[in-house]
Short mmCIF file of C-alpha atoms and ligand atoms in Angstrom, two decimals:
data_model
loop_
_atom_site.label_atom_id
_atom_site.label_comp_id
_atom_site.label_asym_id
_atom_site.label_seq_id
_atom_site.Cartn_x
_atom_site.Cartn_y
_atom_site.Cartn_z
CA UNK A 1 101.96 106.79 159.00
CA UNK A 2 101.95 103.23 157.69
CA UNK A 3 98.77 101.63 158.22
CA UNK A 4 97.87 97.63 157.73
CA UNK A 5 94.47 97.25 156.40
CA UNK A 6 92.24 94.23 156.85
CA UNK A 7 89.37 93.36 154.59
CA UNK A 8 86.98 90.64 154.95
CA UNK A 9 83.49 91.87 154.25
CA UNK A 10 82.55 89.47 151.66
CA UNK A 11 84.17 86.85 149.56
CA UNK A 12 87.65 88.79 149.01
CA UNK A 13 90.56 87.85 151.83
CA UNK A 14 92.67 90.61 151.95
CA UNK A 15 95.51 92.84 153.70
CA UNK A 16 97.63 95.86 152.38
CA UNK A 17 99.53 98.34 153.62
CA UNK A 18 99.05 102.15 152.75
CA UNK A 19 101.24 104.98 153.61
CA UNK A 20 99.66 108.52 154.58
CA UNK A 21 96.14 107.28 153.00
CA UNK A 22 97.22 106.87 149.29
CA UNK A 23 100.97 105.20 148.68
CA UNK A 24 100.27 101.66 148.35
CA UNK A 25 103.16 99.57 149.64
CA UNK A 26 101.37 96.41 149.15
CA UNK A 27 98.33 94.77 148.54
CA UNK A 28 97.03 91.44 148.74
CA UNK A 29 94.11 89.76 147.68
CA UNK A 30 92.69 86.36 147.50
CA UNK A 31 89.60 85.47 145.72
CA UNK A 32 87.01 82.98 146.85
CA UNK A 33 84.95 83.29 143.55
CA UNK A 34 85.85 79.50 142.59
CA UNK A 35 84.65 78.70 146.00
CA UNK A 36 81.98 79.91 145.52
CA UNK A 37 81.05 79.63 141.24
CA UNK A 38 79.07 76.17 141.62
CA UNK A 39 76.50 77.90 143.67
CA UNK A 40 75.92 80.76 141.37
CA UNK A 41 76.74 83.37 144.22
CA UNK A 42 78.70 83.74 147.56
CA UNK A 43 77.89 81.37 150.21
CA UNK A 44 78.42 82.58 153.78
CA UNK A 45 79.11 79.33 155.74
CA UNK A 46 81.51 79.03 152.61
CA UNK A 47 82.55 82.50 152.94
CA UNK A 48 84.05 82.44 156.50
CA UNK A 49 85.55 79.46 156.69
CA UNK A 50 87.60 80.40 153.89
CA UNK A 51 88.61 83.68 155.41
CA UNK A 52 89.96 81.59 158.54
CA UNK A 53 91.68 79.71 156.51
CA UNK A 54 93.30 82.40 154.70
CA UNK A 55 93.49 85.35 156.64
CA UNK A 56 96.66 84.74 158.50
CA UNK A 57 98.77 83.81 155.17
CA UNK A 58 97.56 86.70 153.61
CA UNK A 59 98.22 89.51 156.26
CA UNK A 60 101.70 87.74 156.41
CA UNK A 61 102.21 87.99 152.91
CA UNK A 62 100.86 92.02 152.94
CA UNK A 63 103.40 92.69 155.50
CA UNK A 64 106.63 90.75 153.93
CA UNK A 65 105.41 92.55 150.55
CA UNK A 66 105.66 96.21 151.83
CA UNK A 67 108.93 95.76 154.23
CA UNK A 68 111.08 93.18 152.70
CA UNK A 69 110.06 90.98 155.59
CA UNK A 70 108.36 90.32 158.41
CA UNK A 71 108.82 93.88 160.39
CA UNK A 72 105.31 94.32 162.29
CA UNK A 73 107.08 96.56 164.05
CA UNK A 74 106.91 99.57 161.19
CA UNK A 75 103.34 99.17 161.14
CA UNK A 76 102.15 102.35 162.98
CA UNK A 77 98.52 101.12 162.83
CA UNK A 78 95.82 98.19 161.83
CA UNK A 79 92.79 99.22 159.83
CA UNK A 80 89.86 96.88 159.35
CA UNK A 81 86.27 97.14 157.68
CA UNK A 82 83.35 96.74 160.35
CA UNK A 83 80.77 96.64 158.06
CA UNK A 84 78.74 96.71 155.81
CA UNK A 85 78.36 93.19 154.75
CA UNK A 86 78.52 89.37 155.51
CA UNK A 87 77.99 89.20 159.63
CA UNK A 88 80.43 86.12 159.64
CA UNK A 89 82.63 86.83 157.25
CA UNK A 90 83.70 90.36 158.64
CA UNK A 91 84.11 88.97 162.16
CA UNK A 92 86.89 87.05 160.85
CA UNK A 93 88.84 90.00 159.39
CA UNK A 94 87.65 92.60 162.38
CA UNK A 95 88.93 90.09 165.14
CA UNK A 96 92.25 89.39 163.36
CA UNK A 97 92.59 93.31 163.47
CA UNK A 98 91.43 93.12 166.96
CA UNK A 99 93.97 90.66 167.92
CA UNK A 100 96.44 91.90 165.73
CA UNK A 101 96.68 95.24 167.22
CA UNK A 102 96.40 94.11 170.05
CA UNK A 103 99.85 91.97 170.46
CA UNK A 104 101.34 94.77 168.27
CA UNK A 105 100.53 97.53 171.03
CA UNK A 106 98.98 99.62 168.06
CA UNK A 107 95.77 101.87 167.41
CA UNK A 108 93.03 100.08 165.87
CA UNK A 109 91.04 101.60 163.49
CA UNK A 110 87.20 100.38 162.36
CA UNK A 111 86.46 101.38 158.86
CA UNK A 112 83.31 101.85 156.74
CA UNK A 113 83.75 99.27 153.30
CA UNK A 114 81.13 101.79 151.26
CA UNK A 115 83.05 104.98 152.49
CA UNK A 116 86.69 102.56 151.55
CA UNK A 117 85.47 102.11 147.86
CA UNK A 118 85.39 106.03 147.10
CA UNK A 119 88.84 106.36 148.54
CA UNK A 120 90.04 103.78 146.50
CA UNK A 121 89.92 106.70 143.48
CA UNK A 122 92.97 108.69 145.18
CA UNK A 123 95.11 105.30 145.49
CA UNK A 124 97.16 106.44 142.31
CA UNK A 125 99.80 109.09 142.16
CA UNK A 126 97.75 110.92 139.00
CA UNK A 127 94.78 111.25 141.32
CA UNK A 128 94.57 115.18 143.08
CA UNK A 129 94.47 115.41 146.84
CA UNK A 130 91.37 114.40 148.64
CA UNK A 131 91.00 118.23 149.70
CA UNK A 132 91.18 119.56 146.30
CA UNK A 133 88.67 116.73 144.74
CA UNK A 134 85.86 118.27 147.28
CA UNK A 135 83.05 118.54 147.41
CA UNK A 136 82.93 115.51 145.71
CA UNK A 137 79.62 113.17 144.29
CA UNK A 138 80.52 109.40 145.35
CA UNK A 139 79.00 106.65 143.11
CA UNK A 140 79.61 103.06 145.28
CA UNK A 141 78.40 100.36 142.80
CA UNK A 142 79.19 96.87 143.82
CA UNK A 143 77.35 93.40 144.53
CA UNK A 144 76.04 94.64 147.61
CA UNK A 145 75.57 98.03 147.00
CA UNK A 146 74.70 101.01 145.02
CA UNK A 147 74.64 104.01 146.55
CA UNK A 148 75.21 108.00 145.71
CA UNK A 149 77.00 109.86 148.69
CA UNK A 150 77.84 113.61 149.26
CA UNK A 151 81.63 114.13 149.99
CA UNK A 152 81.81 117.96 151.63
CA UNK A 153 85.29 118.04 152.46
CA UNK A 154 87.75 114.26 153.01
CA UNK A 155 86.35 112.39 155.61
CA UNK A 156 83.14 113.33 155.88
CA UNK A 157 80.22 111.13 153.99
CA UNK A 158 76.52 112.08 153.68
CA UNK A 159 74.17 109.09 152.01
CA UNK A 160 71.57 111.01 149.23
CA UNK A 161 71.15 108.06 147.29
CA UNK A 162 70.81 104.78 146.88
CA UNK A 163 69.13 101.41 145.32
CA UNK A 164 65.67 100.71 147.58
CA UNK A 165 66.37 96.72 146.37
CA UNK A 166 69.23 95.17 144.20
CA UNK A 167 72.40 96.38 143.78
CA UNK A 168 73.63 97.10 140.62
CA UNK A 169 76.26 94.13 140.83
CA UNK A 170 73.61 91.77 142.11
CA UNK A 171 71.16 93.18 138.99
CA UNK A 172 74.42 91.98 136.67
CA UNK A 173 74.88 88.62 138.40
CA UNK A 174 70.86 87.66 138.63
CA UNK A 175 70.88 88.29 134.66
CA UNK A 176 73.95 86.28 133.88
CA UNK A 177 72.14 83.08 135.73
CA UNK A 178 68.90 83.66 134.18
CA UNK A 179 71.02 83.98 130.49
CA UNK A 180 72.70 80.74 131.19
CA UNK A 181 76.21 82.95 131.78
CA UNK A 182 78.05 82.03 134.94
CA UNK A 183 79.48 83.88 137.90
CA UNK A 184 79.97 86.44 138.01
CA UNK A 185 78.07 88.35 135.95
CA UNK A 186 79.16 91.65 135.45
CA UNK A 187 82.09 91.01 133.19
CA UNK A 188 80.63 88.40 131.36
CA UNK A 189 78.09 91.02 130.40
CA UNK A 190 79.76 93.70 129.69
CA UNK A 191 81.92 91.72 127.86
CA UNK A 192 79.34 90.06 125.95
CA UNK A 193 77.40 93.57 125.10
CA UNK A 194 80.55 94.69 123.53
CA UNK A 195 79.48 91.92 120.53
CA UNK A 196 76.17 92.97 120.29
CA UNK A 197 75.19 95.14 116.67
CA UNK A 198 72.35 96.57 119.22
CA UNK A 199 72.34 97.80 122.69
CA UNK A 200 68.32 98.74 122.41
CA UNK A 201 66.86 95.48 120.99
CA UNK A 202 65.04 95.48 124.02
CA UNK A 203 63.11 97.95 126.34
CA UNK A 204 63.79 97.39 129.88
CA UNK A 205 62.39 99.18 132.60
CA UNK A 206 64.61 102.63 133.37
CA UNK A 207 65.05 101.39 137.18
CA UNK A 208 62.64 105.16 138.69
CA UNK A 209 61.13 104.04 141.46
CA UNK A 210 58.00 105.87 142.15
CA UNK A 211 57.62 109.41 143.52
CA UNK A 212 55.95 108.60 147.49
CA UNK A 213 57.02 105.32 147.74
CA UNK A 214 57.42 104.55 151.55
CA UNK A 215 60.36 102.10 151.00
CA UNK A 216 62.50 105.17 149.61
CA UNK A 217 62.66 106.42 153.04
CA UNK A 218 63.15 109.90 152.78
CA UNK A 219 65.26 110.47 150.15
CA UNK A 220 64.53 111.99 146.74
CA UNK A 221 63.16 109.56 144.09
CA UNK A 222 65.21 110.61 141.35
CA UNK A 223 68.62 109.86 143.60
CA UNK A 224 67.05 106.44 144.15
CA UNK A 225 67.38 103.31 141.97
CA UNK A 226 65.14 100.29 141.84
CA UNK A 227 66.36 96.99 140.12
CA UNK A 228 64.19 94.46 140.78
CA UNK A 229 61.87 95.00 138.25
CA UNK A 230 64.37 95.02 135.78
CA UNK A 231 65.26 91.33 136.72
CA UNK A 232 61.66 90.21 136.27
CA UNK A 233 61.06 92.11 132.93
CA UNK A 234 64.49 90.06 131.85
CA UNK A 235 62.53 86.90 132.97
CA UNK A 236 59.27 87.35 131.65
CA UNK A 237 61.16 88.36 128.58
CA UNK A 238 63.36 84.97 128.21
CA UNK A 239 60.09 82.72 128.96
CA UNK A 240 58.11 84.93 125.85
CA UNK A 241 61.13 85.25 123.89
CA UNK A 242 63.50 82.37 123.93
CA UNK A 243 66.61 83.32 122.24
CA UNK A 244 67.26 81.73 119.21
CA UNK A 245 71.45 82.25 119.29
CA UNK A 246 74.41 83.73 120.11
CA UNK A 247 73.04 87.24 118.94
CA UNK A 248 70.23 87.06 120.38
CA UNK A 249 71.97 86.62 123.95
CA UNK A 250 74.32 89.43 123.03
CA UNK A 251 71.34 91.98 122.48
CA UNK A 252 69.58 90.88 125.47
CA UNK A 253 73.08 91.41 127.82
CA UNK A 254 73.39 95.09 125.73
CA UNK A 255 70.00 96.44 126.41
CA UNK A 256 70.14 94.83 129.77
CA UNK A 257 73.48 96.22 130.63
CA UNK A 258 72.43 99.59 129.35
CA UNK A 259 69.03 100.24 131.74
CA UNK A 260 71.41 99.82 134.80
CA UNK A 261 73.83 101.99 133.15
CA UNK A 262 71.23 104.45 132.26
CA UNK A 263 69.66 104.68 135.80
CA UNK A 264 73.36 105.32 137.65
CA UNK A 265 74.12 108.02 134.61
CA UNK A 266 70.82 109.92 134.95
CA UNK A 267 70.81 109.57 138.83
CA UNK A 268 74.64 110.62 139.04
CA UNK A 269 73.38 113.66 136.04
CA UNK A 270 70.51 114.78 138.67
CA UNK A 271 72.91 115.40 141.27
CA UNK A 272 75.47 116.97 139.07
CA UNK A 273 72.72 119.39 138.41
CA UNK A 274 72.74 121.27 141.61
CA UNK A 275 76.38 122.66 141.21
CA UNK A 276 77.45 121.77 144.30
CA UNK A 277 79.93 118.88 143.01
CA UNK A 278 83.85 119.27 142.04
CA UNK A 279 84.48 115.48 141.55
CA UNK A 280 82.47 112.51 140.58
CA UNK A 281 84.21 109.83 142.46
CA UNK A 282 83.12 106.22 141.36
CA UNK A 283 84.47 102.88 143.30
CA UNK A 284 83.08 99.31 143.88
CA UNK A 285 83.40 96.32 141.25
CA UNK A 286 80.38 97.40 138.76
CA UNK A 287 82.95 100.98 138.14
CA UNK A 288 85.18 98.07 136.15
CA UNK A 289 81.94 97.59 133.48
CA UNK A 290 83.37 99.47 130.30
CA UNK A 291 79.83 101.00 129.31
CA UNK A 292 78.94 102.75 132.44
CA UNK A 293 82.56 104.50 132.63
CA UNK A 294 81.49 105.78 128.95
CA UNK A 295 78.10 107.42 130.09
CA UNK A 296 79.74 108.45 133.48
CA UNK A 297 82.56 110.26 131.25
CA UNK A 298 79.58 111.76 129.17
CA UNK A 299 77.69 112.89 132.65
CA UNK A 300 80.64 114.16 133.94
CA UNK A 301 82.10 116.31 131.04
CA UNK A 302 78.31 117.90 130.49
CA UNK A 303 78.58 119.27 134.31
CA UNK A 304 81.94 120.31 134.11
CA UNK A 305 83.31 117.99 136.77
CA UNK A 306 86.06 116.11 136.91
CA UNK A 307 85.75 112.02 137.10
CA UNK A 308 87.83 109.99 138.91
CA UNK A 309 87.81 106.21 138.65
CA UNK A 310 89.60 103.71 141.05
CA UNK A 311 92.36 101.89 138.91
CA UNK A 312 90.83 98.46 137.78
CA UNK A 313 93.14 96.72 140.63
CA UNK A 314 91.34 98.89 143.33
CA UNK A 315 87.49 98.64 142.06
CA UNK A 316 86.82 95.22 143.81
CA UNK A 317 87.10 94.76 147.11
CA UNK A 318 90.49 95.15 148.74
CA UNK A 319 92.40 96.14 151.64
CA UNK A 320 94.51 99.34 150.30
CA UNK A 321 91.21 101.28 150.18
CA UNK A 322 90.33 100.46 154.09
CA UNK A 323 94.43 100.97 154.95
CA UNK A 324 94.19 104.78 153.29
CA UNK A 325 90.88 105.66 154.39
CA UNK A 326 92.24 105.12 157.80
CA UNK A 327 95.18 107.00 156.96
CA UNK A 328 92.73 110.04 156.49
CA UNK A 329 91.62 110.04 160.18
CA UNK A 330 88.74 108.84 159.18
CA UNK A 331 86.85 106.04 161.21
CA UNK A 332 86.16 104.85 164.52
CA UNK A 333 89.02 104.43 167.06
CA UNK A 334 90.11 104.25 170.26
CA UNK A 335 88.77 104.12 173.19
CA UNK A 336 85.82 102.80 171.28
CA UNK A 337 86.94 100.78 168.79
CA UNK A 338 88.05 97.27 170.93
CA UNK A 339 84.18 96.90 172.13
CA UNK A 340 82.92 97.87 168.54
CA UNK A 341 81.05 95.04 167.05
CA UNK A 342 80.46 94.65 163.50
CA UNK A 343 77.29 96.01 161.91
CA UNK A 344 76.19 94.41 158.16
CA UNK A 345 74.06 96.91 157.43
CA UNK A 346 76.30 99.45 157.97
CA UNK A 347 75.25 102.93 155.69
CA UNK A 348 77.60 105.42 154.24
CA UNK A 349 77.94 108.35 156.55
CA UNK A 350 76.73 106.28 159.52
O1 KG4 B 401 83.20 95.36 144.77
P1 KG4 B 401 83.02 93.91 144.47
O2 KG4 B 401 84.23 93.11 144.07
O3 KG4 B 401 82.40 93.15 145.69
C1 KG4 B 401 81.34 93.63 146.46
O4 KG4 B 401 81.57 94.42 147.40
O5 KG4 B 401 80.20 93.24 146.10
O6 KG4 B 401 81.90 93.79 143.33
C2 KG4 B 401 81.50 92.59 142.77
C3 KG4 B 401 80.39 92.87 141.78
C4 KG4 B 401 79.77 91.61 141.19
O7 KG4 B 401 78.36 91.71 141.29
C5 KG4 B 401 80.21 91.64 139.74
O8 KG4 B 401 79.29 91.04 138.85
C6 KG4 B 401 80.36 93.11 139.48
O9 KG4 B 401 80.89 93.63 140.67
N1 KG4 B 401 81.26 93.41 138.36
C7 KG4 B 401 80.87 94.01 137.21
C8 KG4 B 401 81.99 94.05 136.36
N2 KG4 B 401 83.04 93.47 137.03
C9 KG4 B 401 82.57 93.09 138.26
N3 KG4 B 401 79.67 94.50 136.85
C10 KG4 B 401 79.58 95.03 135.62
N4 KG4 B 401 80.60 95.08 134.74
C11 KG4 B 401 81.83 94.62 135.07
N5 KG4 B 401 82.82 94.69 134.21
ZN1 ZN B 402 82.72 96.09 148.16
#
C-alpha cells in the first residue's frame, strides 16, 4: 500500500509518500517561516496563499521523488490532515487531496495532524512495530499544541491530557519575542540555554493549573498544563529586571526553558505512574528541544518504559507522518470522507 500524504495545517507545505505506514519513499517539505519571520508568528492570510502557491509543485515533486517520475498511477491512495489547525490553510491541502483523488480514481483518506505527530516515532526502521510499542503514552508538543494521549493498541487515541492555554511551542516563541530573540523561538532557546552557567537563576511558575478549575474540563489537573502564567511571570520579570548582558539573557532562556520542560516531565512521570504504559511516544516540533528529550529520557528510564522519539526530520510538521498513519487504517474514509469538511479544533481521539 503506497499512500500520498498531504499536509497543510499550518505554515509547512508538504507531500510524501509512505509505504505500509512506516517506509518513507519520499518526503517533501517547504517552509513558510521566512514568510512569515517579520511578523513574529504565522500569518493566516499569509499562510494560505502560500500553500496555493506551492502545493501543486510540491506534491509533484513528492511523487517524482518516490517513483523516479511522475507515475500517479502507483499511488494506491491520498492521505490528507483535516484538522486540527489553520481553517484556511488546511482547506488548501484537504481540497488538493480531494481533487487529487478524485481524478486519480483512489480512496481518500482524512487524517488527524495530533494523532500524525505520534506516528511520526515509527517512521524509522530502528523503531518496533506499532503493535508491540502498545499501550503506548503519546506526548504531542508543538506550536499549537500540547497534549498527553493514551495509545491502547495502533490506531486507537484517547485525549487524558493537555495544555488548558498555550502550547508549549507557542510558550517558546512568546518568550523569544519578549527576549528580543526572533522566530521561532524554540531553537533559539534551547540553543541559547545550552550557554547558560545556570538553568535556575530564576523561579518560574511550574505550569499546575489548579485542582477544580472549570476550564480543565474534566480531566485530571496533574495531566493538565497551564502556560500562560509563565509568559507573564517572564514579563513582569524583564520590566523589574532588565538584563544587563548576554548572560543574563542566557539564564533567563535556561530557567525559562526548564519550567516548560519540567511541567511535560512531571505530567508525562504522573501518567507513567499508573503502569499501564509500554512506550512513551513523543512527536511535534518542541520533541526537537535538546533539554526536554534529557528529562523525558530520565522519566522514561525511572518507569521502565521505553522512549521513542520521531527522528529530528519527522518532529515538525510533515506529510510522511499523515501518509503512514493512513497506512495504519486509521482515519476517516469513504463513503464519508468527500463531504468531510475540515475542523481546526480538531482533538486527539475525536
Ligand atoms: O510541529 P511544528 O513544526 O508546527 C506546529 O504544528 O506547530 O512546531 C513548531 C514549534 C514552534 O513553536 C517552535 O518554536 C517549536 O516547535 N520548536 C522548538 C524547538 N524547535 C522547534 N521548541 C523548543 N525547542 C526546540 N529545539
Ligand atoms: Zn504540528
Amino acid at each position: 500500500m503506497r499512500i500520498l500524504g498531504i499536509e497543510s495545517s499550518c505554515d509547512e507545505t508538504a507531500a510524501a509518500v509512505v509505504e505500509d505506514g512506516r517506509k518513507v519513499l519520499s518526503s517533501v517539505v517547504f517552509s513558510q517561516i521566512k514568510l512569515h519571520q517579520p511578523y513574529g508568528g504565522v500569518v493566516p492570510e499569509i499562510a494560505s496563499r502560500s500553500h496555493v502557491e506551492k502545493i501543486g509543485g510540491v506534491i509533484r515533486e513528492a511523487v517524482e521523488a518516490a517513483f523516479g517520475g511522475l507515475h500517479w498511477e502507483a499511488i494506491d491512495a491520498v492521505a490528507a490532515t483535516y484538522g486540527p489547525g489553520l481553517a484556511s490553510s488546511l482547506m488548501v491541502g484537504f481540497s488538493a487531496a480531494k481533487g487529487l483523488a478524485t481524478s486519480l480514481g483512489k480512496p481518500l483518506i482524512g487524517i488527524n495532524h495530533i494523532e500524525a505527530h505520534l506516528h511520526a516515532v515509527f517512521l524509522s526502521p530502528e523503531a518496533p512495530e506499532p503493535a508491540d510499542a502498545c499501550p503506548m503514552l503519546g506526548l504531542a508538543v508543538s506550536g499549537g499544541h500540547t497534549s498527553f494521549i493514551e495509545v491502547p493498541e495502533p490506531g486507537k487515541f484517547r485525549l487524558i491530557g493537555q495544555t488548558l492555554d498555550d502550547a508549549a511551542g507557542e510558550a517558546f516563541d512568546k518568550a523569544a519575542k519578549l527576549l528580543g530573540l526572533g522566530y521561532p523561538g524554540g531553537p533559539v532557546i534551547d540553543k541559547l540555554a545550552k550557554t547558560a552557567k545556570r538553568r535556575d537563576a530564576i523561579v518560574f511558575p511550574k505550569g499546575r493549573p489548579r485542582p477544580g478549575t472549570p476550564a480543565l474540563g474534566g480531566f485530571r489537573a496533574d495531566l493538565c498544563v497551564s502556560f500562560s502564567g509563565l509568559k507573564t511571570a517572564l514579563m513582569y520579570h524583564l520590566r523589574r529586571n532588565p538584563p544587563k548582558g548576554d548572560e543574563d539573557v542566557a539564564e533567563i532562556a535556561a530557567s525559562y526553558q526548564e519550567a516548560i520542560v519540567g511541567a511535560l516531565a512531571d505530567r508525562c512521570a504522573r501518567a507513567l505512574a499508573s503502569g499501564r504504559y509500554a512506550t512513551l511516544a513523543v512527536g511535534g516540533g518542541v520533541s526537537l528541544n535538546g533539554r526536554l528529550r534529557e528529562r523525558l529520557a530520565e522519566v522514561a528510564d525511572r518507569a521502565h518504559v521505553r522512549l521513542l522519539l520521531a527522528k529530528p526530520c519527522y518532529c515538525g510538521d510533515n506529510a510522511a507522518m499523515i501518509a503512514g498513519l493512513a497506512g495504519l487504517g486509521v482515519g476517516v474514509k469513504e463513503p464519508d470522507v468527500m463531504a468531510q469538511d475540515v475542523v481546526p479544533s480538531l482533538e486527539a481521539g475525536d
